[in-house]
PDB file of C-alpha atoms in Angstrom:
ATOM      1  CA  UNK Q   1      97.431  87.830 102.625  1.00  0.00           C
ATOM      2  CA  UNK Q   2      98.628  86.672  99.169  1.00  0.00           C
ATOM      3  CA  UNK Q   3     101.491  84.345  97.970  1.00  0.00           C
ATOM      4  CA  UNK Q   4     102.693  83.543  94.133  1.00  0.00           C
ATOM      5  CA  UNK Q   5     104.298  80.123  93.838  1.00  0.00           C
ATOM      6  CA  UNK Q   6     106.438  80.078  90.734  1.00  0.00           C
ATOM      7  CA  UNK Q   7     104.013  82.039  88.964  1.00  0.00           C
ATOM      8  CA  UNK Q   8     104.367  82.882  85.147  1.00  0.00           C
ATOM      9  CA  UNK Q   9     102.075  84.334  82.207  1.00  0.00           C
ATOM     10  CA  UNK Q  10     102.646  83.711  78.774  1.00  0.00           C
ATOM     11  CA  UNK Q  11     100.609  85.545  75.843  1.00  0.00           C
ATOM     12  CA  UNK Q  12     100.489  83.388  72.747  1.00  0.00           C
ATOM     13  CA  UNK Q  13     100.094  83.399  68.860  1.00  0.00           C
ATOM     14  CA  UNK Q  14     100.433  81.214  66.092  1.00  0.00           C
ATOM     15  CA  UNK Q  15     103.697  82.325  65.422  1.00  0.00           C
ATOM     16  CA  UNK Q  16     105.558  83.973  68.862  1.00  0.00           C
ATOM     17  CA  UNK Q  17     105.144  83.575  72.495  1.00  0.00           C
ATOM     18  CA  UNK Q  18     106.358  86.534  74.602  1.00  0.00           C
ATOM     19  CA  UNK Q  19     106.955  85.534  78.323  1.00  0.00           C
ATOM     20  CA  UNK Q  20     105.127  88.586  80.907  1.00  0.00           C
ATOM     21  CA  UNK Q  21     106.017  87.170  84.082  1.00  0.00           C
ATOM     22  CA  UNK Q  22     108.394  83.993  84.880  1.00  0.00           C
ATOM     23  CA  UNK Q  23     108.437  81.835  87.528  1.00  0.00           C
ATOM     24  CA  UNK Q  24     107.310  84.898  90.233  1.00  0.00           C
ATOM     25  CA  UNK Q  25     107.529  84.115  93.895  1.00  0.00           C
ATOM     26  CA  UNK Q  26     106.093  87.158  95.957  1.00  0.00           C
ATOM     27  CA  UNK Q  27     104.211  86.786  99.813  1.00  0.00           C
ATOM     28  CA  UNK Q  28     102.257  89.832 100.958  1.00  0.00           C
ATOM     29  CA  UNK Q  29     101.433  90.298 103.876  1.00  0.00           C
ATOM     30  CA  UNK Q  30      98.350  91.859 105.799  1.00  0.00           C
ATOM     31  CA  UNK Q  31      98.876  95.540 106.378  1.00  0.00           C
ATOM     32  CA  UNK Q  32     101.914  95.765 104.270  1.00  0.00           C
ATOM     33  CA  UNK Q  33     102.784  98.721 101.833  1.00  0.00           C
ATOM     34  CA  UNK Q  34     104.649  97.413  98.468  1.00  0.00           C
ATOM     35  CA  UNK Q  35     105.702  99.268  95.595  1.00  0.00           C
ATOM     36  CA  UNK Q  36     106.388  97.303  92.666  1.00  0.00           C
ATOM     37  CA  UNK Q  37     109.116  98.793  90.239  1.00  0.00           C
ATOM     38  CA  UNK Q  38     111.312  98.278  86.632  1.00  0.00           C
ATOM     39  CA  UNK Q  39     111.036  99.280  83.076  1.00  0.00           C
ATOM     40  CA  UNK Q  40     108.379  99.590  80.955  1.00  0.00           C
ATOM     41  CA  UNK Q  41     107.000  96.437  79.749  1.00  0.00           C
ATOM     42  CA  UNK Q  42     109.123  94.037  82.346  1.00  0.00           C
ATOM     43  CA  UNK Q  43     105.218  92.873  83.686  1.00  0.00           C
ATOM     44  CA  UNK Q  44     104.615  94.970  86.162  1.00  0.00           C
ATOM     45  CA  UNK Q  45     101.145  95.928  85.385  1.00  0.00           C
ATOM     46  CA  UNK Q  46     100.490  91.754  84.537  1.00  0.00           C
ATOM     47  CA  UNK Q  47     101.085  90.717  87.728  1.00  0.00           C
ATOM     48  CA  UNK Q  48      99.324  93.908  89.138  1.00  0.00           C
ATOM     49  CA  UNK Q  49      96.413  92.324  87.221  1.00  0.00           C
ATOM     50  CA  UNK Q  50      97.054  88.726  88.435  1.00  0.00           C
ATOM     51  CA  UNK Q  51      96.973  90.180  92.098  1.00  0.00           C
ATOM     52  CA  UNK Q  52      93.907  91.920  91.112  1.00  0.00           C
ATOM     53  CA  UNK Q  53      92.000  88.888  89.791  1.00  0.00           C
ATOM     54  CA  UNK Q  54      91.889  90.800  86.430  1.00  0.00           C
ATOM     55  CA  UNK Q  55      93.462  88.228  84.754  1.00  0.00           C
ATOM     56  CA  UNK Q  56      94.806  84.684  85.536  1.00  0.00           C
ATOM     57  CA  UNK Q  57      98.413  82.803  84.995  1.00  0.00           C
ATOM     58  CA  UNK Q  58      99.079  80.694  82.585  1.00  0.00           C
ATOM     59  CA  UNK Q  59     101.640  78.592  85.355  1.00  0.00           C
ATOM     60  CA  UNK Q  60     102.237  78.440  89.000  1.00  0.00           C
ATOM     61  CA  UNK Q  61      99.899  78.978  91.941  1.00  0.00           C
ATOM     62  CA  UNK Q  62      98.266  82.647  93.257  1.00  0.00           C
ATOM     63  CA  UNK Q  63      96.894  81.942  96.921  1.00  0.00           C
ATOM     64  CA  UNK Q  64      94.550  84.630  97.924  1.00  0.00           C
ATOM     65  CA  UNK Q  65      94.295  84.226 101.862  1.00  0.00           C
ATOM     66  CA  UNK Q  66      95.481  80.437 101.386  1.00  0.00           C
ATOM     67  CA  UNK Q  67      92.850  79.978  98.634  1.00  0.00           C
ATOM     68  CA  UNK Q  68      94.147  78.781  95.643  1.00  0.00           C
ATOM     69  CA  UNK Q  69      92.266  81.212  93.164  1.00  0.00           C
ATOM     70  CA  UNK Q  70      94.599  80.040  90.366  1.00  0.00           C
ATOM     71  CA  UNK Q  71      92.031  78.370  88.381  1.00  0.00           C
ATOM     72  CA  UNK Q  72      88.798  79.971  89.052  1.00  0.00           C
ATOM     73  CA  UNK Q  73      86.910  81.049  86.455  1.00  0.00           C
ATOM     74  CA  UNK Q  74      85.649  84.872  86.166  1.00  0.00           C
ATOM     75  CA  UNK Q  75      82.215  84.309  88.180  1.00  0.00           C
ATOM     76  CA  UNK Q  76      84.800  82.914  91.184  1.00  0.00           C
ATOM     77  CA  UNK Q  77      87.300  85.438  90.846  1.00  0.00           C
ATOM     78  CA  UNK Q  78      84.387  88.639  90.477  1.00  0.00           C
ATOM     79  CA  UNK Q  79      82.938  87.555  93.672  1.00  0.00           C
ATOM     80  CA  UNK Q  80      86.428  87.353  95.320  1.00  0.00           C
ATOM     81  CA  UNK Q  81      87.799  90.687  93.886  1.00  0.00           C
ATOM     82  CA  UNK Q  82      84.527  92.801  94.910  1.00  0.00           C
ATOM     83  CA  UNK Q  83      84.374  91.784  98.101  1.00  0.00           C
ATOM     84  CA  UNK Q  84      88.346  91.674  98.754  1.00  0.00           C
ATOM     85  CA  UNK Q  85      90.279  94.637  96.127  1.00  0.00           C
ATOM     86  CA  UNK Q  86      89.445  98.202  95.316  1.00  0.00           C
ATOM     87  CA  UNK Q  87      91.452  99.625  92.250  1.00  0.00           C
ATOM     88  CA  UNK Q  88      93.041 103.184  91.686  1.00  0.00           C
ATOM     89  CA  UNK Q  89      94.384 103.939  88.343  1.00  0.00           C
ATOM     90  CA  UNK Q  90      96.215 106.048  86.359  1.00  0.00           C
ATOM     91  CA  UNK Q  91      93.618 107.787  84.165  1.00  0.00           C
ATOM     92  CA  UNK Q  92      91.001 107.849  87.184  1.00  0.00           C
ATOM     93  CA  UNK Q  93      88.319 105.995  85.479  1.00  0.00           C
ATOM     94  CA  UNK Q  94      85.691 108.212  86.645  1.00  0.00           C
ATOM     95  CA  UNK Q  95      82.597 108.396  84.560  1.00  0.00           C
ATOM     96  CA  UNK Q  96      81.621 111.991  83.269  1.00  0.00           C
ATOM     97  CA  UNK Q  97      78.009 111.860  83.446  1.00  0.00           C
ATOM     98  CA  UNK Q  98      77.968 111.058  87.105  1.00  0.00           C
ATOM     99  CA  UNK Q  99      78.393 113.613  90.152  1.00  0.00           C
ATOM    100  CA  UNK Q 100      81.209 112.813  92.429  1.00  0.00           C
ATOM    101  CA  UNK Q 101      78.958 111.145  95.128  1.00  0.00           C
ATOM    102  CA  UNK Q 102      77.259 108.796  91.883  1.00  0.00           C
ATOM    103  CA  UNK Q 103      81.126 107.318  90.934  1.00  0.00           C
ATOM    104  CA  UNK Q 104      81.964 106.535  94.288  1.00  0.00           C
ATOM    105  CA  UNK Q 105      78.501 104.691  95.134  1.00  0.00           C
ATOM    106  CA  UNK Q 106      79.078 103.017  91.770  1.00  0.00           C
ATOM    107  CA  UNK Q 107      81.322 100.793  93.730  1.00  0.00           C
ATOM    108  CA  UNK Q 108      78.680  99.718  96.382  1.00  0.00           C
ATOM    109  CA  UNK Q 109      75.926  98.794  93.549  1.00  0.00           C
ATOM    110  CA  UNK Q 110      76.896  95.249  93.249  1.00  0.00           C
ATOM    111  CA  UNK Q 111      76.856  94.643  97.037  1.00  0.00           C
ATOM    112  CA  UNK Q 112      73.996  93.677  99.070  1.00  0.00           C
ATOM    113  CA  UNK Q 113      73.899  97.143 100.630  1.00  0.00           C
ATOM    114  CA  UNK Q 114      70.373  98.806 101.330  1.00  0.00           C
ATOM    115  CA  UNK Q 115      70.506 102.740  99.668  1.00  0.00           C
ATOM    116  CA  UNK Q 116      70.502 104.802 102.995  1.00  0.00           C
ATOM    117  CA  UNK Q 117      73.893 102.607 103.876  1.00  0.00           C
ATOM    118  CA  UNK Q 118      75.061 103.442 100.636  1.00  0.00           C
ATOM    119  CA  UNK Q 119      74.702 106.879 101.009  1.00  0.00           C
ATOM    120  CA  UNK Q 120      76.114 107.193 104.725  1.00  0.00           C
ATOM    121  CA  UNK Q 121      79.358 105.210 103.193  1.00  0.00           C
ATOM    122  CA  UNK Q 122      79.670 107.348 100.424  1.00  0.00           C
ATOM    123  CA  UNK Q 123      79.493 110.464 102.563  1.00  0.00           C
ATOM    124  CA  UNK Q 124      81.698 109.251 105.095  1.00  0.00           C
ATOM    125  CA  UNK Q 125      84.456 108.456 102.532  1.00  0.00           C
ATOM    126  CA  UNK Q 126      84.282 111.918 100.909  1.00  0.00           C
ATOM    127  CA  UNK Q 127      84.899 113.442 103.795  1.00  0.00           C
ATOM    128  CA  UNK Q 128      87.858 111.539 104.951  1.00  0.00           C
ATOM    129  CA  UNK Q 129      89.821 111.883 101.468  1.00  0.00           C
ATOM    130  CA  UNK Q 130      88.575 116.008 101.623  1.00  0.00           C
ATOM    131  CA  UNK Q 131      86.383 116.064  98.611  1.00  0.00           C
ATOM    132  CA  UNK Q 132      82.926 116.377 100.425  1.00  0.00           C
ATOM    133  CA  UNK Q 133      82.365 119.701  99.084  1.00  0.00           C
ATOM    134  CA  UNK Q 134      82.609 118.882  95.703  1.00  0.00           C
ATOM    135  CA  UNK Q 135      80.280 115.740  95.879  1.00  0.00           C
ATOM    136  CA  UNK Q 136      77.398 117.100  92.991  1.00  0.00           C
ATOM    137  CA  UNK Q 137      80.231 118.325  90.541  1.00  0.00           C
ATOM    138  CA  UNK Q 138      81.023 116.217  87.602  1.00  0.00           C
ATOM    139  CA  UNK Q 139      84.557 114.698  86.971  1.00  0.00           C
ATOM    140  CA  UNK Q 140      84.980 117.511  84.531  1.00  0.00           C
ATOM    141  CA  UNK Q 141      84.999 120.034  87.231  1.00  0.00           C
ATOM    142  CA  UNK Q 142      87.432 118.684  89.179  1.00  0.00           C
ATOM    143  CA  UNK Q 143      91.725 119.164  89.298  1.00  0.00           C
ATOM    144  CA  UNK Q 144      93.498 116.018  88.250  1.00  0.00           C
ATOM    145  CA  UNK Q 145      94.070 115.330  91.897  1.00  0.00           C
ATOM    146  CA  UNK Q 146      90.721 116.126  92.904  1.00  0.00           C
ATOM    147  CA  UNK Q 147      89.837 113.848  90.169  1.00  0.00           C
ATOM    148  CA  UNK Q 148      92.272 110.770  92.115  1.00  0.00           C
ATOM    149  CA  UNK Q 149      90.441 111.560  95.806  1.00  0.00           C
ATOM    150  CA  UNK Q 150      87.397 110.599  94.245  1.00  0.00           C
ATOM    151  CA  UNK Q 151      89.639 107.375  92.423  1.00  0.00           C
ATOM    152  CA  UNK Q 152      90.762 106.259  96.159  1.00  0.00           C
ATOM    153  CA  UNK Q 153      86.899 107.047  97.750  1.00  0.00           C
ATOM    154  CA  UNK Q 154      86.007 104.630  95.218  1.00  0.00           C
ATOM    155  CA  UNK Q 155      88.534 102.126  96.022  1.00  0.00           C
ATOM    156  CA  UNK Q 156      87.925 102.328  99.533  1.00  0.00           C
ATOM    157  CA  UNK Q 157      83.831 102.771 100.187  1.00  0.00           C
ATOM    158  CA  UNK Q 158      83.429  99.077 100.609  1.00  0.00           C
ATOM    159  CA  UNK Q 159      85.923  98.614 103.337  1.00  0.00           C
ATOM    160  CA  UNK Q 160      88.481  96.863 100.793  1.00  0.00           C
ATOM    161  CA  UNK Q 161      91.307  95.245 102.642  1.00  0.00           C
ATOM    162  CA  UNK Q 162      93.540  95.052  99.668  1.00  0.00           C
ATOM    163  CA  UNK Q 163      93.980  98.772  97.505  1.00  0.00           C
ATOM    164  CA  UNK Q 164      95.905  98.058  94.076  1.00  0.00           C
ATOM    165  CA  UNK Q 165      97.478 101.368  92.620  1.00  0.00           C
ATOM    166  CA  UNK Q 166      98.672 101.317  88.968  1.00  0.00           C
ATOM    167  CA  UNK Q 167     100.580 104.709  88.770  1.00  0.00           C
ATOM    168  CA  UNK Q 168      98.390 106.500  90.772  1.00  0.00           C
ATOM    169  CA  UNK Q 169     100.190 109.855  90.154  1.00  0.00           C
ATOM    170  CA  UNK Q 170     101.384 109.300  86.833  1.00  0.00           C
ATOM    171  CA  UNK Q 171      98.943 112.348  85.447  1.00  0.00           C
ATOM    172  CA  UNK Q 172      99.556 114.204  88.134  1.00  0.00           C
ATOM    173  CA  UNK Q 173     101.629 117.410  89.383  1.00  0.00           C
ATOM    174  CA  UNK Q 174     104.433 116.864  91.846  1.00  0.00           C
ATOM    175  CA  UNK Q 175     101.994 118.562  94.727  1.00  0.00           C
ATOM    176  CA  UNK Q 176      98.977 116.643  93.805  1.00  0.00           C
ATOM    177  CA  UNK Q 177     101.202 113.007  93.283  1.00  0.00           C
ATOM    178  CA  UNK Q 178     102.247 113.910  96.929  1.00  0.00           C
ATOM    179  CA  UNK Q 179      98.924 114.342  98.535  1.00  0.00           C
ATOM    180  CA  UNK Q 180      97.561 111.127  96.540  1.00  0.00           C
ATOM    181  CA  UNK Q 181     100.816 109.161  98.118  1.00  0.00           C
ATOM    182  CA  UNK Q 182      99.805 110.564 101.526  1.00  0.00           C
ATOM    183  CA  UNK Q 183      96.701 109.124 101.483  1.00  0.00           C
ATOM    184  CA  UNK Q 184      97.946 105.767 100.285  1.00  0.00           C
ATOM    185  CA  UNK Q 185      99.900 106.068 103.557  1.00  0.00           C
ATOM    186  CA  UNK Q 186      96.994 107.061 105.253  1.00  0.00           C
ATOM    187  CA  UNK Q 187      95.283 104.273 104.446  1.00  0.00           C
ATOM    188  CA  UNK Q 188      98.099 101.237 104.934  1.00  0.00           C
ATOM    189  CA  UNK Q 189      98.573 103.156 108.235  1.00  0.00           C
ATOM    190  CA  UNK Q 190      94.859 102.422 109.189  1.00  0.00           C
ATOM    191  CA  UNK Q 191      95.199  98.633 108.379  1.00  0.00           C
ATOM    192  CA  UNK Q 192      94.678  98.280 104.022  1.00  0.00           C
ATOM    193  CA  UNK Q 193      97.204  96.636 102.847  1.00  0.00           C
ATOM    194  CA  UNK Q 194      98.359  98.468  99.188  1.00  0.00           C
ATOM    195  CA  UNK Q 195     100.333  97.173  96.667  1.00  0.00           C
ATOM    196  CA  UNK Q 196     101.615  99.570  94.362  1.00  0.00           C
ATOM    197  CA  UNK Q 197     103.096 100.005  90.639  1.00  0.00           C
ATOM    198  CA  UNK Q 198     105.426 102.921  90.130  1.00  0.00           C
ATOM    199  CA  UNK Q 199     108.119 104.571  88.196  1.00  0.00           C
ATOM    200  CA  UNK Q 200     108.895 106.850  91.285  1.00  0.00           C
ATOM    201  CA  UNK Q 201     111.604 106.274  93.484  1.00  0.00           C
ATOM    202  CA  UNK Q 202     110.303 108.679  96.052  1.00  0.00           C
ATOM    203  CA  UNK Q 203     107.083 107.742  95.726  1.00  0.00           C
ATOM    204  CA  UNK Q 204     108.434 103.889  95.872  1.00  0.00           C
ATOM    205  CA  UNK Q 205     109.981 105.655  99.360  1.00  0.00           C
ATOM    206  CA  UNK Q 206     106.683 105.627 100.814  1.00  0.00           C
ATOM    207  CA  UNK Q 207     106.265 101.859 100.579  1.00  0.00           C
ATOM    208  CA  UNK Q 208     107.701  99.560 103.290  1.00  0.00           C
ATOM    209  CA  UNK Q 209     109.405  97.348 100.881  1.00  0.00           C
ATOM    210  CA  UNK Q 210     110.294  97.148  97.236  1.00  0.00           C
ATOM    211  CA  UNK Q 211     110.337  94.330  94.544  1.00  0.00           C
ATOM    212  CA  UNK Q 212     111.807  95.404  91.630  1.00  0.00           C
ATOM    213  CA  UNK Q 213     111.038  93.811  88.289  1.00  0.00           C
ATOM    214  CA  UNK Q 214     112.800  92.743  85.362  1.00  0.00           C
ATOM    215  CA  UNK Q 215     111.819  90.725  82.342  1.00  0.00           C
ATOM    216  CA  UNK Q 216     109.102  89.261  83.809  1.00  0.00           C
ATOM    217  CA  UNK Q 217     111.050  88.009  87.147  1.00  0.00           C
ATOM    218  CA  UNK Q 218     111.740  89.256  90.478  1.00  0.00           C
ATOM    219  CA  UNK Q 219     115.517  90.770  90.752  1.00  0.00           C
ATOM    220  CA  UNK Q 220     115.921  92.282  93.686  1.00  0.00           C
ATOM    221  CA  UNK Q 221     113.320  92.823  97.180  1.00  0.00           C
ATOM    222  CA  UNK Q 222     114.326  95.771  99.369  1.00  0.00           C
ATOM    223  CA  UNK Q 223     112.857  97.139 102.429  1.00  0.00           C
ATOM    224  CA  UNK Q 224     113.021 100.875 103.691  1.00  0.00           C
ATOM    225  CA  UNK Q 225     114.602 101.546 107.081  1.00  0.00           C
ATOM    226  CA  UNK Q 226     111.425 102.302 109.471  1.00  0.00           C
ATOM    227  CA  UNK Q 227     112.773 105.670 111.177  1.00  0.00           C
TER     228      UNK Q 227
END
């Protein structure tokens, strides 16, 4: 689904540059599960970014189902990511003011997508993450993992075949950061491919194979025994 060819991201000033990611070379394939893993500030959430199309490299070559998307500019890449990613994040990124039903539609209002369909997709998605019955309650009202169903309804309601997770339980309980890897499985299990940023290890454990991350460059790939 997506390859990096010698891939790197530099972030510049007049009087330092400070190296993100160098020289990454990472395939993905369809219907994989990967958890990406390291220390704080080795670039793990840059080149979550760069798979995302939230950002670009500065060097190398991203391929994006053997399109070169390396040097599109943000119309290109917008087009590509809405159709293509969904995004769960950390800190939810739900908006207060709407109802749970209203934040997961929010995804579907840039598509060509007639308002009944909308609906129908939005219900369908609520019930198969089990948060139907709290679709008019705001954000506010809802658990922290309540609060990352609706996250992963969102990523999902436009029939995304790539989910990106930045710490998806990282403000979460241990019960709650269970369920929410669950579904993740769910999901890859039912064809999405997810790539995933974590400080877990047993989370990581849910994932099919591991890169692990340091300084910017890829130190070691591992892949879990399939049982």
């Amino acid at each position: 689904m997506l390859k990096l060819q010698n891939l790197s991201k530099f972030y510049r000033t007049d009087e330092v540059e400070t190296v993100a990611l160098d020289q990454v070379n990472v395939d993905i394939a369809a219907g994989e599960f990967v958890a990406i893993m390291g220390p704080s500030g080795c670039g793990k959430s840059t080149l979550l970014n760069i798979i995302g199309m939230l950002d670009s490299p500065s060097a190398g070559h991203y391929l994006f189902k053997d399109e070169d998307v390396s040097d599109y500019n943000e119309s290109q890449l917008a087009e590509i990511r809405k159709r293509n990613i969904g995004f769960i994040f950390q800190s939810f990124n739900l908006i207060d003011e709407l109802s749970v039903a209203e934040n997961i539609e929010l995804a579907l209002l840039y598509h060509d997508i007639p308002a009944g369909e909308r609906r129908d997709r939005v219900a369908q998605v609520m019930n198969s993450v089990g948060i139907a019955h709290r679709a008019k309650h705001k954000p506010g009202q809802l658990s922290g993992g309540q609060q990352q169903r609706v996250a992963v309804a969102r990523a999902i309601v436009g029939n995304q075949s790539l989910i990106l997770a930045d710490e998806p339980t990282g403000n979460l309980d241990s019960a709650h950061g269970q369920e929410v890897m669950e579904m993740l499985q769910g999901l890859n299990d039912d064809g999405a491919t997810i790539v995933m940023v974590t400080h877990s290890p047993s989370h990581a454990d849910y994932a099919r194979r591991t890169i692990n991350l340091f300084d910017g460059q890829v130190v070691t790939e591992s892949l879990r025994a399939v049982v």
